[in-house]
């Protein structure tokens, strides 16, 4: 079963533009967690980070934001 996953660039797009975190911040959330102690639920493949779509959306909600639609035009 193939799961929907997002790379860091796609994960950033879940945040509203005015609060969209830089790639460096997201990597810190993955490796060390947020100030509140929540880690972004990512995994690595060939040295690149990926996050399952549903887990990514839940993580954004735990930070107090409503996830933005990620469908590209």
PDB file of N, CA and C in Angstrom:
ATOM      1  N   UNK A   1       0.841  -1.193   0.000  1.00  0.00           N
ATOM      2  CA  UNK A   1       0.000   0.000   0.000  1.00  0.00           C
ATOM      3  C   UNK A   1       0.880   1.249   0.000  1.00  0.00           C
ATOM      4  N   UNK A   2       0.679   2.088  -0.967  1.00  0.00           N
ATOM      5  CA  UNK A   2       1.444   3.326  -1.080  1.00  0.00           C
ATOM      6  C   UNK A   2       0.796   4.402  -0.218  1.00  0.00           C
ATOM      7  N   UNK A   3       1.609   5.082   0.578  1.00  0.00           N
ATOM      8  CA  UNK A   3       1.088   6.155   1.417  1.00  0.00           C
ATOM      9  C   UNK A   3       1.462   7.502   0.813  1.00  0.00           C
ATOM     10  N   UNK A   4       0.576   8.467   0.988  1.00  0.00           N
ATOM     11  CA  UNK A   4       0.883   9.822   0.546  1.00  0.00           C
ATOM     12  C   UNK A   4       1.917  10.415   1.487  1.00  0.00           C
ATOM     13  N   UNK A   5       2.985  10.929   0.924  1.00  0.00           N
ATOM     14  CA  UNK A   5       4.018  11.569   1.728  1.00  0.00           C
ATOM     15  C   UNK A   5       4.363  12.922   1.134  1.00  0.00           C
ATOM     16  N   UNK A   6       4.884  13.785   1.983  1.00  0.00           N
ATOM     17  CA  UNK A   6       5.310  15.120   1.576  1.00  0.00           C
ATOM     18  C   UNK A   6       6.791  15.272   1.850  1.00  0.00           C
ATOM     19  N   UNK A   7       7.493  15.964   0.959  1.00  0.00           N
ATOM     20  CA  UNK A   7       8.866  16.333   1.272  1.00  0.00           C
ATOM     21  C   UNK A   7       8.821  17.649   2.060  1.00  0.00           C
ATOM     22  N   UNK A   8       9.957  18.144   2.465  1.00  0.00           N
ATOM     23  CA  UNK A   8       9.974  19.364   3.288  1.00  0.00           C
ATOM     24  C   UNK A   8       9.345  20.543   2.555  1.00  0.00           C
ATOM     25  N   UNK A   9       9.638  20.677   1.269  1.00  0.00           N
ATOM     26  CA  UNK A   9       9.079  21.789   0.491  1.00  0.00           C
ATOM     27  C   UNK A   9       7.548  21.735   0.494  1.00  0.00           C
ATOM     28  N   UNK A  10       6.995  20.549   0.289  1.00  0.00           N
ATOM     29  CA  UNK A  10       5.543  20.390   0.285  1.00  0.00           C
ATOM     30  C   UNK A  10       4.959  20.591   1.677  1.00  0.00           C
ATOM     31  N   UNK A  11       5.670  20.132   2.696  1.00  0.00           N
ATOM     32  CA  UNK A  11       5.222  20.305   4.079  1.00  0.00           C
ATOM     33  C   UNK A  11       5.106  21.786   4.432  1.00  0.00           C
ATOM     34  N   UNK A  12       6.062  22.586   3.991  1.00  0.00           N
ATOM     35  CA  UNK A  12       6.032  24.029   4.250  1.00  0.00           C
ATOM     36  C   UNK A  12       4.742  24.661   3.728  1.00  0.00           C
ATOM     37  N   UNK A  13       4.229  24.138   2.607  1.00  0.00           N
ATOM     38  CA  UNK A  13       3.029  24.706   1.982  1.00  0.00           C
ATOM     39  C   UNK A  13       1.765  24.468   2.793  1.00  0.00           C
ATOM     40  N   UNK A  14       1.833  23.605   3.806  1.00  0.00           N
ATOM     41  CA  UNK A  14       0.669  23.402   4.675  1.00  0.00           C
ATOM     42  C   UNK A  14       0.420  24.608   5.573  1.00  0.00           C
ATOM     43  N   UNK A  15       1.456  25.432   5.772  1.00  0.00           N
ATOM     44  CA  UNK A  15       1.348  26.602   6.642  1.00  0.00           C
ATOM     45  C   UNK A  15       0.866  27.814   5.850  1.00  0.00           C
ATOM     46  N   UNK A  16       0.064  28.672   6.474  1.00  0.00           N
ATOM     47  CA  UNK A  16      -0.309  29.924   5.807  1.00  0.00           C
ATOM     48  C   UNK A  16       0.956  30.714   5.422  1.00  0.00           C
ATOM     49  N   UNK A  17       0.897  31.401   4.324  1.00  0.00           N
ATOM     50  CA  UNK A  17       2.067  32.107   3.789  1.00  0.00           C
ATOM     51  C   UNK A  17       2.719  33.030   4.815  1.00  0.00           C
ATOM     52  N   UNK A  18       1.932  33.719   5.602  1.00  0.00           N
ATOM     53  CA  UNK A  18       2.487  34.707   6.537  1.00  0.00           C
ATOM     54  C   UNK A  18       3.264  34.080   7.694  1.00  0.00           C
ATOM     55  N   UNK A  19       3.077  32.784   7.937  1.00  0.00           N
ATOM     56  CA  UNK A  19       3.799  32.123   9.033  1.00  0.00           C
ATOM     57  C   UNK A  19       4.590  30.905   8.546  1.00  0.00           C
ATOM     58  N   UNK A  20       4.779  30.785   7.254  1.00  0.00           N
ATOM     59  CA  UNK A  20       5.456  29.618   6.679  1.00  0.00           C
ATOM     60  C   UNK A  20       6.905  29.550   7.179  1.00  0.00           C
ATOM     61  N   UNK A  21       7.258  28.460   7.865  1.00  0.00           N
ATOM     62  CA  UNK A  21       8.613  28.359   8.410  1.00  0.00           C
ATOM     63  C   UNK A  21       9.642  28.033   7.332  1.00  0.00           C
ATOM     64  N   UNK A  22      10.882  28.485   7.526  1.00  0.00           N
ATOM     65  CA  UNK A  22      11.938  28.135   6.572  1.00  0.00           C
ATOM     66  C   UNK A  22      12.318  26.664   6.709  1.00  0.00           C
ATOM     67  N   UNK A  23      12.967  26.144   5.704  1.00  0.00           N
ATOM     68  CA  UNK A  23      13.392  24.735   5.676  1.00  0.00           C
ATOM     69  C   UNK A  23      14.244  24.398   6.903  1.00  0.00           C
ATOM     70  N   UNK A  24      15.117  25.300   7.283  1.00  0.00           N
ATOM     71  CA  UNK A  24      15.999  25.080   8.430  1.00  0.00           C
ATOM     72  C   UNK A  24      15.194  24.844   9.717  1.00  0.00           C
ATOM     73  N   UNK A  25      14.130  25.594   9.901  1.00  0.00           N
ATOM     74  CA  UNK A  25      13.279  25.438  11.091  1.00  0.00           C
ATOM     75  C   UNK A  25      12.593  24.079  11.080  1.00  0.00           C
ATOM     76  N   UNK A  26      12.102  23.668   9.929  1.00  0.00           N
ATOM     77  CA  UNK A  26      11.433  22.369   9.835  1.00  0.00           C
ATOM     78  C   UNK A  26      12.413  21.236  10.151  1.00  0.00           C
ATOM     79  N   UNK A  27      13.621  21.346   9.668  1.00  0.00           N
ATOM     80  CA  UNK A  27      14.627  20.321   9.974  1.00  0.00           C
ATOM     81  C   UNK A  27      14.898  20.289  11.480  1.00  0.00           C
ATOM     82  N   UNK A  28      14.927  21.442  12.124  1.00  0.00           N
ATOM     83  CA  UNK A  28      15.103  21.481  13.578  1.00  0.00           C
ATOM     84  C   UNK A  28      13.930  20.813  14.286  1.00  0.00           C
ATOM     85  N   UNK A  29      12.704  21.031  13.794  1.00  0.00           N
ATOM     86  CA  UNK A  29      11.527  20.385  14.386  1.00  0.00           C
ATOM     87  C   UNK A  29      11.617  18.870  14.246  1.00  0.00           C
ATOM     88  N   UNK A  30      12.140  18.402  13.123  1.00  0.00           N
ATOM     89  CA  UNK A  30      12.282  16.963  12.891  1.00  0.00           C
ATOM     90  C   UNK A  30      13.351  16.377  13.809  1.00  0.00           C
ATOM     91  N   UNK A  31      14.477  17.040  13.879  1.00  0.00           N
ATOM     92  CA  UNK A  31      15.617  16.496  14.628  1.00  0.00           C
ATOM     93  C   UNK A  31      15.540  16.749  16.132  1.00  0.00           C
ATOM     94  N   UNK A  32      15.069  17.927  16.535  1.00  0.00           N
ATOM     95  CA  UNK A  32      15.097  18.310  17.949  1.00  0.00           C
ATOM     96  C   UNK A  32      13.736  18.587  18.570  1.00  0.00           C
ATOM     97  N   UNK A  33      12.727  18.789  17.752  1.00  0.00           N
ATOM     98  CA  UNK A  33      11.405  19.130  18.257  1.00  0.00           C
ATOM     99  C   UNK A  33      11.204  20.639  18.369  1.00  0.00           C
ATOM    100  N   UNK A  34       9.964  21.016  18.647  1.00  0.00           N
ATOM    101  CA  UNK A  34       9.616  22.423  18.820  1.00  0.00           C
ATOM    102  C   UNK A  34       9.931  22.855  20.251  1.00  0.00           C
ATOM    103  N   UNK A  35       9.728  24.121  20.557  1.00  0.00           N
ATOM    104  CA  UNK A  35       9.925  24.609  21.928  1.00  0.00           C
ATOM    105  C   UNK A  35       8.993  23.896  22.906  1.00  0.00           C
ATOM    106  N   UNK A  36       7.822  23.486  22.388  1.00  0.00           N
ATOM    107  CA  UNK A  36       6.836  22.791  23.220  1.00  0.00           C
ATOM    108  C   UNK A  36       7.154  21.309  23.373  1.00  0.00           C
ATOM    109  N   UNK A  37       8.230  20.853  22.716  1.00  0.00           N
ATOM    110  CA  UNK A  37       8.642  19.461  22.823  1.00  0.00           C
ATOM    111  C   UNK A  37       7.979  18.512  21.837  1.00  0.00           C
ATOM    112  N   UNK A  38       7.371  19.034  20.781  1.00  0.00           N
ATOM    113  CA  UNK A  38       6.726  18.187  19.777  1.00  0.00           C
ATOM    114  C   UNK A  38       7.656  18.018  18.580  1.00  0.00           C
ATOM    115  N   UNK A  39       7.916  16.769  18.210  1.00  0.00           N
ATOM    116  CA  UNK A  39       8.759  16.507  17.050  1.00  0.00           C
ATOM    117  C   UNK A  39       7.905  16.292  15.814  1.00  0.00           C
ATOM    118  N   UNK A  40       8.370  16.811  14.698  1.00  0.00           N
ATOM    119  CA  UNK A  40       7.684  16.570  13.431  1.00  0.00           C
ATOM    120  C   UNK A  40       7.907  15.104  13.068  1.00  0.00           C
ATOM    121  N   UNK A  41       6.844  14.383  12.723  1.00  0.00           N
ATOM    122  CA  UNK A  41       6.925  12.937  12.495  1.00  0.00           C
ATOM    123  C   UNK A  41       7.477  12.560  11.123  1.00  0.00           C
ATOM    124  N   UNK A  42       8.757  12.754  10.922  1.00  0.00           N
ATOM    125  CA  UNK A  42       9.361  12.517   9.615  1.00  0.00           C
ATOM    126  C   UNK A  42      10.198  11.244   9.610  1.00  0.00           C
ATOM    127  N   UNK A  43      10.502  10.788   8.403  1.00  0.00           N
ATOM    128  CA  UNK A  43      11.422   9.673   8.213  1.00  0.00           C
ATOM    129  C   UNK A  43      12.335  10.039   7.049  1.00  0.00           C
ATOM    130  N   UNK A  44      13.437   9.346   6.933  1.00  0.00           N
ATOM    131  CA  UNK A  44      14.393   9.670   5.872  1.00  0.00           C
ATOM    132  C   UNK A  44      14.482   8.544   4.853  1.00  0.00           C
ATOM    133  N   UNK A  45      14.715   8.953   3.620  1.00  0.00           N
ATOM    134  CA  UNK A  45      14.992   8.036   2.525  1.00  0.00           C
ATOM    135  C   UNK A  45      16.125   8.675   1.741  1.00  0.00           C
ATOM    136  N   UNK A  46      17.241   7.975   1.662  1.00  0.00           N
ATOM    137  CA  UNK A  46      18.411   8.497   0.952  1.00  0.00           C
ATOM    138  C   UNK A  46      18.805   9.896   1.413  1.00  0.00           C
ATOM    139  N   UNK A  47      18.704  10.151   2.712  1.00  0.00           N
ATOM    140  CA  UNK A  47      19.128  11.411   3.291  1.00  0.00           C
ATOM    141  C   UNK A  47      18.136  12.550   3.170  1.00  0.00           C
ATOM    142  N   UNK A  48      16.947  12.291   2.609  1.00  0.00           N
ATOM    143  CA  UNK A  48      15.933  13.333   2.490  1.00  0.00           C
ATOM    144  C   UNK A  48      14.783  13.018   3.429  1.00  0.00           C
ATOM    145  N   UNK A  49      14.203  14.061   4.013  1.00  0.00           N
ATOM    146  CA  UNK A  49      13.097  13.892   4.951  1.00  0.00           C
ATOM    147  C   UNK A  49      11.759  13.845   4.225  1.00  0.00           C
ATOM    148  N   UNK A  50      10.880  12.987   4.740  1.00  0.00           N
ATOM    149  CA  UNK A  50       9.514  12.877   4.244  1.00  0.00           C
ATOM    150  C   UNK A  50       8.583  12.725   5.436  1.00  0.00           C
ATOM    151  N   UNK A  51       7.346  13.207   5.271  1.00  0.00           N
ATOM    152  CA  UNK A  51       6.341  13.118   6.326  1.00  0.00           C
ATOM    153  C   UNK A  51       5.043  12.631   5.686  1.00  0.00           C
ATOM    154  N   UNK A  52       4.405  11.647   6.321  1.00  0.00           N
ATOM    155  CA  UNK A  52       3.112  11.191   5.822  1.00  0.00           C
ATOM    156  C   UNK A  52       2.136  12.367   5.860  1.00  0.00           C
ATOM    157  N   UNK A  53       1.343  12.505   4.818  1.00  0.00           N
ATOM    158  CA  UNK A  53       0.457  13.657   4.668  1.00  0.00           C
ATOM    159  C   UNK A  53      -0.460  13.875   5.871  1.00  0.00           C
ATOM    160  N   UNK A  54      -1.126  12.833   6.319  1.00  0.00           N
ATOM    161  CA  UNK A  54      -2.054  12.992   7.445  1.00  0.00           C
ATOM    162  C   UNK A  54      -1.327  13.384   8.726  1.00  0.00           C
ATOM    163  N   UNK A  55      -0.168  12.799   8.972  1.00  0.00           N
ATOM    164  CA  UNK A  55       0.609  13.149  10.167  1.00  0.00           C
ATOM    165  C   UNK A  55       1.113  14.584  10.072  1.00  0.00           C
ATOM    166  N   UNK A  56       1.463  15.009   8.874  1.00  0.00           N
ATOM    167  CA  UNK A  56       1.920  16.384   8.669  1.00  0.00           C
ATOM    168  C   UNK A  56       0.797  17.371   8.975  1.00  0.00           C
ATOM    169  N   UNK A  57      -0.406  17.066   8.493  1.00  0.00           N
ATOM    170  CA  UNK A  57      -1.556  17.940   8.737  1.00  0.00           C
ATOM    171  C   UNK A  57      -1.868  18.011  10.236  1.00  0.00           C
ATOM    172  N   UNK A  58      -1.785  16.876  10.924  1.00  0.00           N
ATOM    173  CA  UNK A  58      -2.019  16.849  12.372  1.00  0.00           C
ATOM    174  C   UNK A  58      -0.964  17.681  13.106  1.00  0.00           C
ATOM    175  N   UNK A  59       0.290  17.586  12.670  1.00  0.00           N
ATOM    176  CA  UNK A  59       1.364  18.347  13.302  1.00  0.00           C
ATOM    177  C   UNK A  59       1.121  19.844  13.158  1.00  0.00           C
ATOM    178  N   UNK A  60       0.714  20.276  11.968  1.00  0.00           N
ATOM    179  CA  UNK A  60       0.429  21.693  11.736  1.00  0.00           C
ATOM    180  C   UNK A  60      -0.692  22.150  12.676  1.00  0.00           C
ATOM    181  N   UNK A  61      -1.703  21.323  12.861  1.00  0.00           N
ATOM    182  CA  UNK A  61      -2.808  21.664  13.768  1.00  0.00           C
ATOM    183  C   UNK A  61      -2.330  21.779  15.211  1.00  0.00           C
ATOM    184  N   UNK A  62      -1.381  20.915  15.625  1.00  0.00           N
ATOM    185  CA  UNK A  62      -0.879  20.993  17.007  1.00  0.00           C
ATOM    186  C   UNK A  62      -0.131  22.292  17.250  1.00  0.00           C
ATOM    187  N   UNK A  63       0.361  22.911  16.176  1.00  0.00           N
ATOM    188  CA  UNK A  63       1.051  24.195  16.304  1.00  0.00           C
ATOM    189  C   UNK A  63       0.073  25.364  16.270  1.00  0.00           C
ATOM    190  N   UNK A  64      -1.228  25.061  16.095  1.00  0.00           N
ATOM    191  CA  UNK A  64      -2.243  26.110  16.151  1.00  0.00           C
ATOM    192  C   UNK A  64      -2.648  26.693  14.813  1.00  0.00           C
ATOM    193  N   UNK A  65      -2.339  26.020  13.726  1.00  0.00           N
ATOM    194  CA  UNK A  65      -2.685  26.516  12.392  1.00  0.00           C
ATOM    195  C   UNK A  65      -3.583  25.522  11.683  1.00  0.00           C
ATOM    196  N   UNK A  66      -4.449  26.034  10.842  1.00  0.00           N
ATOM    197  CA  UNK A  66      -5.276  25.176  10.001  1.00  0.00           C
ATOM    198  C   UNK A  66      -4.473  24.907   8.726  1.00  0.00           C
ATOM    199  N   UNK A  67      -4.215  23.636   8.402  1.00  0.00           N
ATOM    200  CA  UNK A  67      -3.412  23.325   7.217  1.00  0.00           C
ATOM    201  C   UNK A  67      -4.029  23.878   5.932  1.00  0.00           C
ATOM    202  N   UNK A  68      -3.193  24.422   5.092  1.00  0.00           N
ATOM    203  CA  UNK A  68      -3.596  24.971   3.811  1.00  0.00           C
ATOM    204  C   UNK A  68      -3.624  23.821   2.805  1.00  0.00           C
ATOM    205  N   UNK A  69      -4.477  23.896   1.819  1.00  0.00           N
ATOM    206  CA  UNK A  69      -4.543  22.866   0.782  1.00  0.00           C
ATOM    207  C   UNK A  69      -3.221  22.821   0.015  1.00  0.00           C
ATOM    208  N   UNK A  70      -2.707  21.631  -0.241  1.00  0.00           N
ATOM    209  CA  UNK A  70      -1.383  21.492  -0.867  1.00  0.00           C
ATOM    210  C   UNK A  70      -1.425  21.107  -2.332  1.00  0.00           C
ATOM    211  N   UNK A  71      -2.575  21.068  -2.939  1.00  0.00           N
ATOM    212  CA  UNK A  71      -2.672  20.681  -4.343  1.00  0.00           C
ATOM    213  C   UNK A  71      -2.035  21.772  -5.194  1.00  0.00           C
ATOM    214  N   UNK A  72      -1.082  21.339  -6.059  1.00  0.00           N
ATOM    215  CA  UNK A  72      -0.419  22.313  -6.909  1.00  0.00           C
ATOM    216  C   UNK A  72      -1.249  22.558  -8.160  1.00  0.00           C
ATOM    217  N   UNK A  73      -1.171  23.782  -8.666  1.00  0.00           N
ATOM    218  CA  UNK A  73      -1.945  24.162  -9.847  1.00  0.00           C
ATOM    219  C   UNK A  73      -1.135  23.950 -11.094  1.00  0.00           C
TER     220      UNK A  73
END
